[in-house]
Tab-separated table of C-alpha atoms and ligand atoms in Angstrom:
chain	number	residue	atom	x	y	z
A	1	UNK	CA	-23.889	108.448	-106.453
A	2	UNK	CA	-27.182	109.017	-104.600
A	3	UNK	CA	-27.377	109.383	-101.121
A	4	UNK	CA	-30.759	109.808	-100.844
A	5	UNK	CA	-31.867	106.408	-101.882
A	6	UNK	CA	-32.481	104.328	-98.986
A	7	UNK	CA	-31.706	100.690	-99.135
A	8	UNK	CA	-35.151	99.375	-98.850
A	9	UNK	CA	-36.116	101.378	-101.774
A	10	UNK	CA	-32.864	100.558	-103.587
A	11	UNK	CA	-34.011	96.452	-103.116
A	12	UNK	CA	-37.269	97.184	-104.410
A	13	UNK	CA	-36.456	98.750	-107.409
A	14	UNK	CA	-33.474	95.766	-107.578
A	15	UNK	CA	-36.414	93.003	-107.071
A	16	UNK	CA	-38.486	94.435	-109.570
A	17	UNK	CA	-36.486	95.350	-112.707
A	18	UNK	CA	-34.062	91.716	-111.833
A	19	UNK	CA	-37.561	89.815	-111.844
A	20	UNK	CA	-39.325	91.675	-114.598
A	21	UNK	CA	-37.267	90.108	-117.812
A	22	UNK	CA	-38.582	86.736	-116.577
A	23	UNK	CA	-41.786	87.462	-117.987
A	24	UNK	CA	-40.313	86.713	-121.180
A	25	UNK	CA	-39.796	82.989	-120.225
A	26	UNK	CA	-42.934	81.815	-119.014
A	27	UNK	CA	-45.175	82.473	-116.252
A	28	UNK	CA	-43.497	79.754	-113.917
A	29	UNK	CA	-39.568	81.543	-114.426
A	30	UNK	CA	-40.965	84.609	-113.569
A	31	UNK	CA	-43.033	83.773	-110.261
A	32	UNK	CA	-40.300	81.632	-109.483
A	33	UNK	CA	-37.675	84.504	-109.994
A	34	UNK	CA	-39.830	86.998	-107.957
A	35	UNK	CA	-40.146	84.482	-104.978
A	36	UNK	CA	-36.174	83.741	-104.765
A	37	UNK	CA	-34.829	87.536	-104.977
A	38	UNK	CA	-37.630	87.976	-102.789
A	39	UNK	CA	-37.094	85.377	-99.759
A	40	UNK	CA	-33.723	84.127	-100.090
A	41	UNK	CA	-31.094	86.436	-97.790
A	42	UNK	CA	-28.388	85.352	-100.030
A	43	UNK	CA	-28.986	88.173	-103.246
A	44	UNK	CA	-29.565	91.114	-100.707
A	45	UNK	CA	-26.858	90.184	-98.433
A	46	UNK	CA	-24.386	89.703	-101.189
A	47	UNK	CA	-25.221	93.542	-101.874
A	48	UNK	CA	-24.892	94.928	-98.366
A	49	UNK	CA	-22.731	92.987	-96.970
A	50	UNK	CA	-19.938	94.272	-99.216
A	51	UNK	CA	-19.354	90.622	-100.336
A	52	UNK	CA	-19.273	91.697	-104.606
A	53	UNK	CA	-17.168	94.739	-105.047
A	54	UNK	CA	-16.062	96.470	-108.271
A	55	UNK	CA	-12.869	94.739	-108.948
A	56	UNK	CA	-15.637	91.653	-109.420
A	57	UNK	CA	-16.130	91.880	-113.196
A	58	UNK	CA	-16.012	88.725	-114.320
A	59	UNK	CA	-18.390	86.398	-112.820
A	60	UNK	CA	-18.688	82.657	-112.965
A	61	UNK	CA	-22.461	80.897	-110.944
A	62	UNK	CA	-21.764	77.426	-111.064
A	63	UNK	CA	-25.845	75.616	-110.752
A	64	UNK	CA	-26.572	78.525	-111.713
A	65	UNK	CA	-30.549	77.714	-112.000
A	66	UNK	CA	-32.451	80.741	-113.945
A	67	UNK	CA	-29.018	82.924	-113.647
A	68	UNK	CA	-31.092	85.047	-111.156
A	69	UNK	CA	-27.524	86.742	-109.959
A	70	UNK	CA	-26.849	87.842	-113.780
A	71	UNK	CA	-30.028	89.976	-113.596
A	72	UNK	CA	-29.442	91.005	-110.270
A	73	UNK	CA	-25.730	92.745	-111.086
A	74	UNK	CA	-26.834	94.016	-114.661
A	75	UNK	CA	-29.848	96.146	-113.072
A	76	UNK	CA	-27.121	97.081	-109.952
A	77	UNK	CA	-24.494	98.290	-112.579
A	78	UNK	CA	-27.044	100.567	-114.148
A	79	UNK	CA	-28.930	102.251	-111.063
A	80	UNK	CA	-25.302	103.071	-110.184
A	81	UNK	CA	-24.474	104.288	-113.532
A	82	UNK	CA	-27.629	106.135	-113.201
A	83	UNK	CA	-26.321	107.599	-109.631
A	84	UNK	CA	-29.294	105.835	-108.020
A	85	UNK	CA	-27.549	103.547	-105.326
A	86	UNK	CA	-27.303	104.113	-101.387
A	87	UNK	CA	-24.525	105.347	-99.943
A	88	UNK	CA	-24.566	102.618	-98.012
A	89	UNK	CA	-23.768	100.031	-100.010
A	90	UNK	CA	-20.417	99.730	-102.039
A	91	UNK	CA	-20.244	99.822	-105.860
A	92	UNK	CA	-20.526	96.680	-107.581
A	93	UNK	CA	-19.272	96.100	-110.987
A	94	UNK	CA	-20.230	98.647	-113.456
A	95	UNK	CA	-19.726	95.809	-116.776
A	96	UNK	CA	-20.541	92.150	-115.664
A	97	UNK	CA	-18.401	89.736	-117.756
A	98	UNK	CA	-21.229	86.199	-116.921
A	99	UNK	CA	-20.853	82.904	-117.177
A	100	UNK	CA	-23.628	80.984	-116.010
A	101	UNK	CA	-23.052	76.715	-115.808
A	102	UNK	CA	-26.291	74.721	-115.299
A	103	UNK	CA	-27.158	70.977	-115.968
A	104	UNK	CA	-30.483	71.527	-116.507
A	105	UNK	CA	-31.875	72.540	-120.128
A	106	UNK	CA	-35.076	73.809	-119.044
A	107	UNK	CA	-33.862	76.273	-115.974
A	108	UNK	CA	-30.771	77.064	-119.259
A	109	UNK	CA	-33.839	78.392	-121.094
A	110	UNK	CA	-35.656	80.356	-118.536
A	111	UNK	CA	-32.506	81.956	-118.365
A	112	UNK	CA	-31.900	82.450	-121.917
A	113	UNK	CA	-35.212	83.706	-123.010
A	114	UNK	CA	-34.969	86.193	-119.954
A	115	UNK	CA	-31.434	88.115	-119.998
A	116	UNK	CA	-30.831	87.636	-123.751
A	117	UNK	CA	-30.995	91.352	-123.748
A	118	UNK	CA	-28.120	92.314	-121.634
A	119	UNK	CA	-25.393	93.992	-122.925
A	120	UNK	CA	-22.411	92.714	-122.762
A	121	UNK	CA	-24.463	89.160	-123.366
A	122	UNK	CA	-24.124	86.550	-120.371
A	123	UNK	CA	-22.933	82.960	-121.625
A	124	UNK	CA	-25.377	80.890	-119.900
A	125	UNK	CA	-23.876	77.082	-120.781
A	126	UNK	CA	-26.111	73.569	-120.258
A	127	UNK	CA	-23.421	71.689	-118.449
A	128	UNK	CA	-21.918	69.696	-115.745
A	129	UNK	CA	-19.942	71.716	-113.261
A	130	UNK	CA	-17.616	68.151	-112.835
A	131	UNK	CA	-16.694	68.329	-115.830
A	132	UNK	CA	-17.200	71.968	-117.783
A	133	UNK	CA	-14.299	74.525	-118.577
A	134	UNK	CA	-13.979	76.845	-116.118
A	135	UNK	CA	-13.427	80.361	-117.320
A	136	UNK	CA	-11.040	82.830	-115.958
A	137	UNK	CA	-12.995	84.725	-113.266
A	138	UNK	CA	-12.832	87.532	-110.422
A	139	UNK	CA	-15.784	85.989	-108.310
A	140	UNK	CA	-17.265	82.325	-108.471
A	141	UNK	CA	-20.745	82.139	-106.872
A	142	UNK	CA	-21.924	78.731	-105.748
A	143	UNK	CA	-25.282	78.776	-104.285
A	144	UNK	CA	-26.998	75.649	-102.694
A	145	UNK	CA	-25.141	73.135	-105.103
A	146	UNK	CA	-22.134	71.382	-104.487
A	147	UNK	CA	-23.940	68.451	-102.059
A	148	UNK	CA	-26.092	67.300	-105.552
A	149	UNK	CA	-22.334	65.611	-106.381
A	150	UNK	CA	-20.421	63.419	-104.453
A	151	UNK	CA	-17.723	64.231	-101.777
A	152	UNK	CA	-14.541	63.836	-103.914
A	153	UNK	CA	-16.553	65.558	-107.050
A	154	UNK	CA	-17.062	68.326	-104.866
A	155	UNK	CA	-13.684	69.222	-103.598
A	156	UNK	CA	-12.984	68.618	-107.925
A	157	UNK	CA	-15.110	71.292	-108.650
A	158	UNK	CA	-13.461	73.776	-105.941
A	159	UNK	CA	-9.960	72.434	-107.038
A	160	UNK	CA	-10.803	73.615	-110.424
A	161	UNK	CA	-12.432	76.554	-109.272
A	162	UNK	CA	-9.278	77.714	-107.199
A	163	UNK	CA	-7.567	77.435	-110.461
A	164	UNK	CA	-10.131	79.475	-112.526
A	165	UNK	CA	-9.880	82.533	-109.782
A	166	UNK	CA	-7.488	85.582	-110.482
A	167	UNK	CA	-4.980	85.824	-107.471
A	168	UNK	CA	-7.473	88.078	-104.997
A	169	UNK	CA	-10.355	86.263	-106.519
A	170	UNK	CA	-13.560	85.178	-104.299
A	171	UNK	CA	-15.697	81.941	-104.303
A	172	UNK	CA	-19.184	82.678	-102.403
A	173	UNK	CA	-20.078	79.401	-101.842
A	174	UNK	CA	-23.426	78.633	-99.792
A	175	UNK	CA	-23.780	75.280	-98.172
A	176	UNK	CA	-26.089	73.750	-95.590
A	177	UNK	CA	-23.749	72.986	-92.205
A	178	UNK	CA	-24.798	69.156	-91.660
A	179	UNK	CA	-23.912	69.735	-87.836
A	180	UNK	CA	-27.561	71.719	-87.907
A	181	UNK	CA	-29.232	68.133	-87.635
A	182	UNK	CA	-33.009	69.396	-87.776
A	183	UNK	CA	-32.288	72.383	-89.737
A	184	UNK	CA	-30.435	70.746	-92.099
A	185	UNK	CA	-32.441	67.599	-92.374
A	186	UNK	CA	-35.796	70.138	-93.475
A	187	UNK	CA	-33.512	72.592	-96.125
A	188	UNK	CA	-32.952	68.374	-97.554
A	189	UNK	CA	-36.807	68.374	-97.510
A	190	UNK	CA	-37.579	71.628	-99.404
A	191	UNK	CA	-34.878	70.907	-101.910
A	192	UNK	CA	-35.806	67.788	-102.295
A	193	UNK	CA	-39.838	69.191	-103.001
A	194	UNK	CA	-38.655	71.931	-105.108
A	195	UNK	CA	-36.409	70.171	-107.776
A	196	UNK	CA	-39.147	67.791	-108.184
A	197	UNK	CA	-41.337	70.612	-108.461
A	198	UNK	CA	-39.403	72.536	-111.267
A	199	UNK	CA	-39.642	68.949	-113.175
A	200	UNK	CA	-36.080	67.609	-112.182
A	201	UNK	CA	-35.381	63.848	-110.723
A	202	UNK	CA	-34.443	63.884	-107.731
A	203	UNK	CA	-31.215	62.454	-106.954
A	204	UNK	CA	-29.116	61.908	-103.285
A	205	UNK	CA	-27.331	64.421	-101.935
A	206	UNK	CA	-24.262	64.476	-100.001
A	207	UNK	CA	-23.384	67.157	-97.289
A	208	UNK	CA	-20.501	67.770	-94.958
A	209	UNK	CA	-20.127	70.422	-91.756
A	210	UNK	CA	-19.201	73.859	-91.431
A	211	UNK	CA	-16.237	72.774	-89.863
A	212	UNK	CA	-15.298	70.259	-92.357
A	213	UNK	CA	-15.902	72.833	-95.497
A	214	UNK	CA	-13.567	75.364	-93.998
A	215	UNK	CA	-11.031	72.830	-93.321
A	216	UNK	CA	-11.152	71.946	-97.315
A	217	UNK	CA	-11.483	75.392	-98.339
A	218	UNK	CA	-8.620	75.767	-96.326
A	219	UNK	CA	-6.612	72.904	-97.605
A	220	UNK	CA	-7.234	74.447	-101.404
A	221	UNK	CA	-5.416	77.559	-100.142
A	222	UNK	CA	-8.601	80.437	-99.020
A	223	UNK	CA	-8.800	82.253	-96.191
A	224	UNK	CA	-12.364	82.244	-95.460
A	225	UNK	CA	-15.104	83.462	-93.092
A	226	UNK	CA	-18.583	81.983	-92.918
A	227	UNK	CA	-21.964	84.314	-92.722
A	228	UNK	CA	-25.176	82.695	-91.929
A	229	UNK	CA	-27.299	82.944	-94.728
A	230	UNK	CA	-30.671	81.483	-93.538
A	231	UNK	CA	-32.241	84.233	-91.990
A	232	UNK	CA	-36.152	84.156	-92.160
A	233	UNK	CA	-35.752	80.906	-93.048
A	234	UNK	CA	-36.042	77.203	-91.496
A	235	UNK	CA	-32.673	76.180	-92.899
A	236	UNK	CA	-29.229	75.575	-91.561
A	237	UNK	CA	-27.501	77.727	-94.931
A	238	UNK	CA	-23.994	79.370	-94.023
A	239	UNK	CA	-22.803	81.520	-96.686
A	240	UNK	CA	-18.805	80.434	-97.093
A	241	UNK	CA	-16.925	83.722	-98.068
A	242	UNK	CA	-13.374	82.096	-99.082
A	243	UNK	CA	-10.645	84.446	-100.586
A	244	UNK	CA	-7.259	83.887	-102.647
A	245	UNK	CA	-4.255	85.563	-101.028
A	246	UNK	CA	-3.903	88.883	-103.762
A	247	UNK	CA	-0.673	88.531	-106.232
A	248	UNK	CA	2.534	89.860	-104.893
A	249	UNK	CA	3.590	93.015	-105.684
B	301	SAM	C1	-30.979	74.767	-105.450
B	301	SAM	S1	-30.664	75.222	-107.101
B	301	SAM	C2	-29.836	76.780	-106.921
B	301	SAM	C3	-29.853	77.600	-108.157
B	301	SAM	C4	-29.114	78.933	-108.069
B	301	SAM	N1	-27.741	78.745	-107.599
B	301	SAM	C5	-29.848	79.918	-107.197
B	301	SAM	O1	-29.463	80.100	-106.044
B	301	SAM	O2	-30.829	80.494	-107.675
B	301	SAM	C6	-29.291	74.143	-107.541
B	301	SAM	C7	-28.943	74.181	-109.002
B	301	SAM	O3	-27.763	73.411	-109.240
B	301	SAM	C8	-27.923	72.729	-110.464
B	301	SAM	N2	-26.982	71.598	-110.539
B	301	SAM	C9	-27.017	70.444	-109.829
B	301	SAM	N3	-26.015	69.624	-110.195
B	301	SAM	C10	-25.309	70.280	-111.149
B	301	SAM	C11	-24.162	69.943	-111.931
B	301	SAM	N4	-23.544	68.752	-111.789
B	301	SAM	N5	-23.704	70.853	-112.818
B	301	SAM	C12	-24.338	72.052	-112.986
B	301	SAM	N6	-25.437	72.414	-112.277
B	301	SAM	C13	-25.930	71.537	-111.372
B	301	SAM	C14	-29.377	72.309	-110.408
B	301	SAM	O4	-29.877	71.923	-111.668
B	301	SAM	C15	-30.040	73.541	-109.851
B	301	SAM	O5	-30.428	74.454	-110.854
């Protein structure tokens, strides 16, 4: 692998060739594409902050909106298998195996239309995380999501996603900490503006603490560890890293 590539130049070259295929589905997918890689911490600090590794093949993004983190790995896999990848950062998977679940048709379609020339071909499903299959997965990436369902459908949805991880497996789950009172109360507002924006109702949504997510991640059996994930930002968004013990030898 290169060593020469720095990481800034590494993320530009990321931004650009994740964003570009989302020309194909409209002018609206791709500015929106090019605006979340670019602002939100979340894609970059999955990266270098060691959080996807290689033993992460098969990936499952429940709400997972245009399936921005599909592009994102598939353009990582090949600038490694191209040796162009900073030293710095660990490998990520060199074949994605991606399932993408997402209620709503229209972000489904941005999504088709733009990766439906990856290789091997992500499954990108119109459905509700409450009550889809859940396939067999390495890494389950939940980001911004769970508080558009109620309390006890949330902790359903990470029940079932304990269930769907391989012993080892990872759920990257990003929630806003509803201790943050102000901070919290304004990522509400811009959610709230930008799902009515991309032509979605907008319906309540339902939050809990830090404190009180790590105690149910904790019940459903991860270890975890919380990042904040809001920086440059005006939210209160604290990336949840929570772990399965490995199988036993
Ligand atoms: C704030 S967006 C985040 C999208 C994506 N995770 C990202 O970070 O780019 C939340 C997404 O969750 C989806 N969503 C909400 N409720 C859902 C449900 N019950 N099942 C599947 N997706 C859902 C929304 O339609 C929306 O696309």
């Amino acid at each position: 692998m290169s060593n020469t590539l720095s990481t800034d130049a590494a993320w530009r070259r990321l931004h650009e060739e994740a964003t570009a295929p989302y020309r194909q589905s409209g002018r609206f997918g791709w500015h929106f594409a090019r605006g979340k890689l670019g602002r939100d911490p979340a894609f970059r600090g999955m990266l270098e902050r060691q959080l996807i590794g290689a033993r992460h093949a098969r990936v499952l993004d429940i709400g997972s909106g245009q399936s921005l983190t599909a592009s994102l790995l598939s353009v990582a896999a090949s600038m490694q298998t191209q040796g162009h990848w900073p030293s710095a950062w660990p490998a990520t998977p060199a074949r994605i195996d991606y399932t993408g679940i997402e209620l709503m048709p229209r972000d489904v379609a941005r999504a088709q239309a733009a990766l439906g020339h990856l290789q091997p071909a992500p499954r990108i499903l119109c459905a509700d995380m409450c009550s889809a299959p859940l396939p067999a997965c390495d890494l389950v990436v939940i980001l911004d999501v769970l508080h558009y369902v109620d309390l006890p459908a949330q902790e359903g949805v990470l029940q079932r996603v304990r269930d769907a991880l391989a012993p080892g497996g990872r759920l990257l789950l990003r929630v806003g900490d509803a201790a943050s009172k102000r901070r919290y109360a304004i990522s509400q507002w811009v959610d709230h503006t930008v799902t009515r924006v991309r032509g979605h109702r907008v319906s309540p949504t339902w939050g809990r603490t830090l404190v009180e997510w790590t105690t149910l991640l904790q019940r459903l059996g991860f270890a975890v560890q919380n990042i904040p994930m809001s920086q440059g930002t005006p939210f209160a968004n604290v990336l949840l890293v929570a772990d399965l013990e490995p199988a036993s030898p």
